[in-house]
């Protein structure tokens, strides 16, 4: 039976007082991060939430709305899943170091680590390698822990010291270590060989007849790899396979992998970053393939942002990363759920 306290609104004074230490930690970490970016000569930007396209990844889903123009015409717009498109347009316009505390929105997401509306801390460095933003991530995560005084992170019986030297681990090495799979052997000419990966993963994950290479990859990653990352120290999972490059460029020395990384603490993914792709034709091809797959799976597709694709071709070499700020605060504040560290929970939910 639900208690009277649990049934009360989130703004009930007693319930709010329980969350207040987490919210004060959030304010402190926000201030510390802004000071860190200012010291590193970044400009804080604020980009538009309403977009022509919310992003073109197969499994990302965005709320949509209609704008009514003064002429009475209705125009479909989407709430962004990331500020990435707008930020890269700013890079094309000449900005060199930018960051944003961005409110972003995603359908089909709710849980201990997911909210339909959340804060993404995203930043970019023009003319710098993705090793630079990896270093940024590690520094900011350690800064959050120092700011709250938590010392180490603890979540789901896992512990991580963000001050310790971080671990660099390639995706291929992780698959070999934790799942006994030679992942790169299943990539041919930059594409995933579905049958080869299915054979390698047989008995390790449940494989459906209509699973493609990326589906099987994701199942192994979620079930065997991610829970083992960020134990004792931060793990930077790097050199993602080319079929999972998203908006990252492939490595010049090995076309089977891309300049993409993710950062983990206590099995929790905190950040996802790229050495940015600046080939507009390649980006268009990836988006079209992803939208074809979205159409097959979900019966919908999002339009391409032609303005963004034009900007990709004008961008300088750059690196960028998106960090889940609510998740970072959750770990740094010692909270157990992401909704404990947001000022107000999603509308209509008794969080």
C-alpha positions in Angstrom: 0.0 0.0 0.0 1.3 3.5 -0.9 2.0 5.6 2.1 0.5 9.0 2.7 3.9 10.6 2.3 4.5 8.9 -1.0 1.0 10.0 -2.2 1.7 13.7 -1.4 2.8 16.1 -4.1 6.5 16.6 -4.8 6.3 20.1 -3.3 5.0 18.9 0.0 7.4 20.5 2.5 8.4 17.2 4.1 9.2 15.5 0.8 10.9 18.6 -0.5 13.2 18.8 2.5 14.3 15.2 1.8 15.5 16.3 -1.6 16.9 19.7 -0.6 20.5 18.6 0.0 20.6 17.0 -3.4 19.4 20.2 -5.0 21.9 22.3 -3.1 24.6 20.0 -4.4 23.2 20.5 -7.9 23.6 24.3 -7.6 27.1 23.9 -6.3 28.2 21.6 -9.1 26.6 23.9 -11.7 28.5 26.9 -10.4 31.7 25.0 -10.3 31.3 23.8 -13.8 30.5 27.3 -15.1 33.7 28.6 -13.4 35.7 25.8 -14.9 34.5 26.6 -18.4 35.1 30.3 -17.9 38.7 29.6 -16.8 39.2 27.5 -19.9 38.0 30.4 -22.1 34.7 28.8 -23.2 31.7 30.9 -24.2 28.3 29.8 -22.7 25.7 29.6 -25.4 21.9 29.2 -25.3 20.5 27.6 -28.4 16.9 27.1 -29.6 14.8 24.2 -28.2 12.4 24.0 -31.1 14.0 22.4 -34.2 13.2 21.4 -37.7 14.8 18.0 -36.9 15.4 16.7 -33.4 18.3 14.4 -34.5 18.5 11.5 -36.8 19.4 8.5 -34.8 17.4 5.3 -35.1 16.4 4.8 -31.4 16.1 8.5 -30.3 12.5 9.7 -30.1 11.4 13.3 -29.8 8.2 15.0 -28.8 6.7 17.1 -31.6 4.5 20.2 -31.6 2.9 22.6 -34.1 3.5 26.3 -34.4 0.8 28.4 -35.8 2.2 31.2 -37.9 0.7 34.7 -38.3 -0.5 33.6 -41.7 -2.4 30.7 -40.1 -0.1 28.1 -41.5 0.8 25.2 -39.2 4.4 24.2 -39.1 5.7 21.0 -37.4 8.6 21.4 -35.0 10.4 19.0 -32.7 11.7 19.5 -29.2 15.4 18.8 -29.5 17.0 15.6 -28.2 20.4 17.4 -28.1 21.7 20.9 -28.8 24.3 19.3 -31.2 22.9 20.6 -34.5 22.7 24.2 -33.3 26.2 24.1 -31.6 27.8 22.8 -34.8 26.3 25.6 -36.7 27.9 28.0 -34.3 31.3 26.2 -34.9 30.7 26.7 -38.7 30.0 30.4 -37.9 33.4 30.8 -36.2 32.9 30.0 -32.5 35.9 28.0 -31.2 35.0 26.9 -27.6 31.4 26.8 -26.5 29.3 25.0 -23.9 25.6 24.8 -23.0 23.5 23.6 -20.1 20.7 22.4 -22.5 17.2 21.3 -21.6 16.6 18.3 -23.9 13.6 16.0 -24.4 13.2 12.4 -25.3 10.1 10.2 -25.7 10.0 6.6 -24.6 12.4 7.3 -21.7 11.6 7.0 -18.0 13.3 5.2 -15.2 15.9 5.4 -12.4 18.4 6.9 -14.8 16.1 8.4 -17.4 13.7 11.3 -17.6 11.7 12.6 -20.6 13.1 16.1 -19.9 16.6 16.5 -18.6 19.8 18.6 -18.6 22.6 17.9 -21.0 25.9 19.7 -20.5 27.4 19.8 -24.0 30.6 21.5 -25.2 32.9 21.7 -28.2 36.5 22.6 -29.0 37.3 23.7 -32.6 40.7 22.6 -33.8 41.3 20.1 -31.0 41.3 16.3 -30.9 38.8 14.2 -29.0 41.5 13.4 -26.5 41.0 17.0 -25.4 37.4 16.6 -24.5 38.1 13.2 -22.9 40.4 15.1 -20.6 37.7 17.7 -20.0 35.2 15.0 -19.0 37.5 13.4 -16.5 38.4 16.8 -15.0 34.7 17.9 -14.7 33.6 14.6 -13.1 36.4 14.8 -10.6 35.5 18.4 -9.9 31.8 17.5 -9.2 33.0 15.0 -6.6 35.3 17.5 -4.9 32.6 20.2 -5.0 30.1 18.1 -3.1 32.7 16.5 -0.9 31.3 13.0 -1.6 34.8 11.6 -2.1 33.9 8.6 -4.2 30.7 7.6 -6.1 28.6 4.7 -5.0 25.6 3.3 -7.0 24.0 -0.1 -7.1 26.7 -1.6 -4.9 29.4 -0.3 -7.1 32.0 2.2 -6.2 34.2 4.5 -8.2 36.9 7.0 -7.2 36.7 9.8 -9.8 40.0 11.3 -8.5 41.9 8.1 -9.5 43.7 7.7 -12.8 41.0 6.8 -15.3 41.0 3.6 -17.4 41.2 3.8 -21.2 39.5 0.8 -22.8 38.7 0.2 -26.4 35.3 -1.3 -27.3 37.0 -4.2 -29.0 39.1 -4.9 -25.9 36.0 -4.7 -23.7 34.1 -7.2 -25.9 37.1 -9.6 -25.8 37.5 -9.2 -22.0 33.9 -9.4 -20.8 32.2 -11.3 -23.6 34.9 -13.3 -25.3 34.0 -11.8 -28.7 36.4 -10.6 -31.4 34.3 -7.6 -32.4 36.5 -6.2 -35.1 36.4 -9.5 -37.0 32.7 -8.9 -37.6 33.3 -5.5 -39.4 34.0 -5.6 -43.1 34.6 -2.4 -45.1 33.2 -0.3 -42.3 29.9 -2.3 -42.1 28.8 -4.9 -39.6 28.5 -8.5 -40.6 25.3 -9.5 -38.8 25.7 -13.2 -39.2 29.3 -13.2 -38.0 28.4 -11.2 -34.8 25.3 -13.5 -34.3 27.6 -16.5 -34.3 30.1 -14.9 -31.9 27.3 -13.8 -29.5 25.3 -17.0 -29.6 24.6 -18.2 -26.1 25.6 -14.9 -24.6 22.5 -12.8 -25.5 19.1 -13.6 -26.9 19.2 -13.0 -30.7 15.9 -12.4 -32.6 15.6 -13.2 -36.3 15.1 -9.6 -37.2 18.0 -8.3 -35.0 20.6 -6.5 -37.1 24.3 -6.1 -36.3 23.7 -3.0 -34.2 21.0 -4.7 -32.2 23.2 -7.6 -31.3 26.1 -5.2 -30.5 23.8 -3.2 -28.2 22.6 -6.3 -26.4 26.1 -7.5 -25.6 27.1 -4.0 -24.6 24.2 -3.6 -22.2 24.2 -7.1 -20.7 28.0 -7.9 -20.5 30.0 -4.7 -20.9 28.4 -1.7 -19.3 27.8 -3.2 -15.8 31.5 -3.9 -15.6 32.7 -0.3 -16.5 33.7 2.4 -14.1 34.3 0.1 -11.1 37.0 1.5 -8.8 37.8 4.3 -11.3 36.3 6.0 -14.3 36.3 4.0 -17.6 36.7 5.8 -20.9 35.3 3.4 -23.5 36.8 4.5 -26.8 37.2 3.6 -30.5 33.6 2.6 -31.1 33.1 0.3 -34.1 32.4 2.2 -37.4 28.7 1.0 -37.6 28.1 2.9 -34.3 30.0 6.0 -35.3 26.8 8.2 -35.3 28.3 11.8 -35.9 31.9 10.8 -35.3 34.6 10.5 -37.9 36.3 7.1 -38.5 39.9 6.7 -37.6 42.4 7.3 -40.4 44.6 4.4 -39.2 41.7 1.9 -38.9 38.4 2.3 -40.8 36.8 -0.3 -38.6 36.6 2.1 -35.7 35.5 5.7 -35.1 36.6 8.5 -32.9 33.8 8.1 -30.4 34.0 7.5 -26.7 31.8 7.2 -23.6 32.6 7.7 -19.9 31.3 5.4 -17.2 31.2 5.5 -13.4 29.7 2.7 -11.4 28.3 1.1 -14.5 26.5 4.4 -15.4 27.1 6.1 -18.7 27.9 9.8 -18.0 29.1 11.1 -21.3 29.2 10.5 -25.1 31.7 12.3 -27.3 33.1 12.5 -30.8 36.0 13.6 -32.9 33.4 15.3 -35.1 32.6 14.2 -38.7 33.0 17.1 -41.1 32.1 15.2 -44.3 28.5 16.4 -45.2 28.0 13.7 -47.8 28.9 10.9 -45.3 26.7 12.5 -42.6 23.8 12.6 -45.0 24.3 8.9 -45.9 24.4 7.9 -42.2 21.3 9.9 -41.4 19.3 8.4 -44.4 20.3 4.9 -43.3 19.2 5.6 -39.7 15.9 7.1 -40.8 15.3 4.1 -43.1 15.8 1.8 -40.1 13.6 4.0 -37.9 10.8 3.8 -40.5 11.2 0.0 -40.6 11.1 -0.3 -36.8 8.8 2.5 -35.6 6.9 3.6 -38.7 8.2 7.1 -38.6 11.2 9.2 -39.7 12.4 12.7 -38.9 13.3 15.2 -41.6 16.9 16.1 -42.3 18.1 19.5 -41.3 19.6 20.7 -44.5 21.0 23.8 -42.8 22.8 21.5 -40.4 24.2 19.4 -43.2 25.5 22.5 -45.0 27.1 23.6 -41.7 28.9 20.2 -41.3 30.7 20.8 -44.6 31.8 24.3 -43.3 32.9 23.2 -39.8 36.5 23.2 -38.8 38.0 20.0 -37.3 36.5 19.8 -33.9 35.7 17.6 -30.9 32.6 17.6 -28.7 30.9 15.8 -25.9 27.5 15.5 -24.3 27.4 14.8 -20.5 24.3 13.8 -18.7 24.4 16.5 -16.0 21.6 15.1 -13.9 23.3 11.7 -13.7 26.6 13.3 -12.7 24.8 15.3 -9.9 23.1 12.1 -8.8 26.4 10.4 -8.3 28.1 13.4 -6.8 25.3 14.1 -4.4 24.9 10.5 -3.3 21.3 10.2 -4.6 19.9 6.9 -5.7 17.5 8.1 -8.5 17.9 10.8 -11.1 14.5 12.5 -10.2 15.9 13.3 -6.7 18.3 15.8 -8.2 16.0 17.8 -10.5 14.2 20.9 -9.1 10.8 19.8 -10.4 9.9 16.3 -11.6 8.3 15.7 -15.0 4.9 17.3 -15.2 2.0 15.1 -14.1 4.2 12.6 -12.3 4.2 12.2 -8.5 7.9 11.8 -8.3 
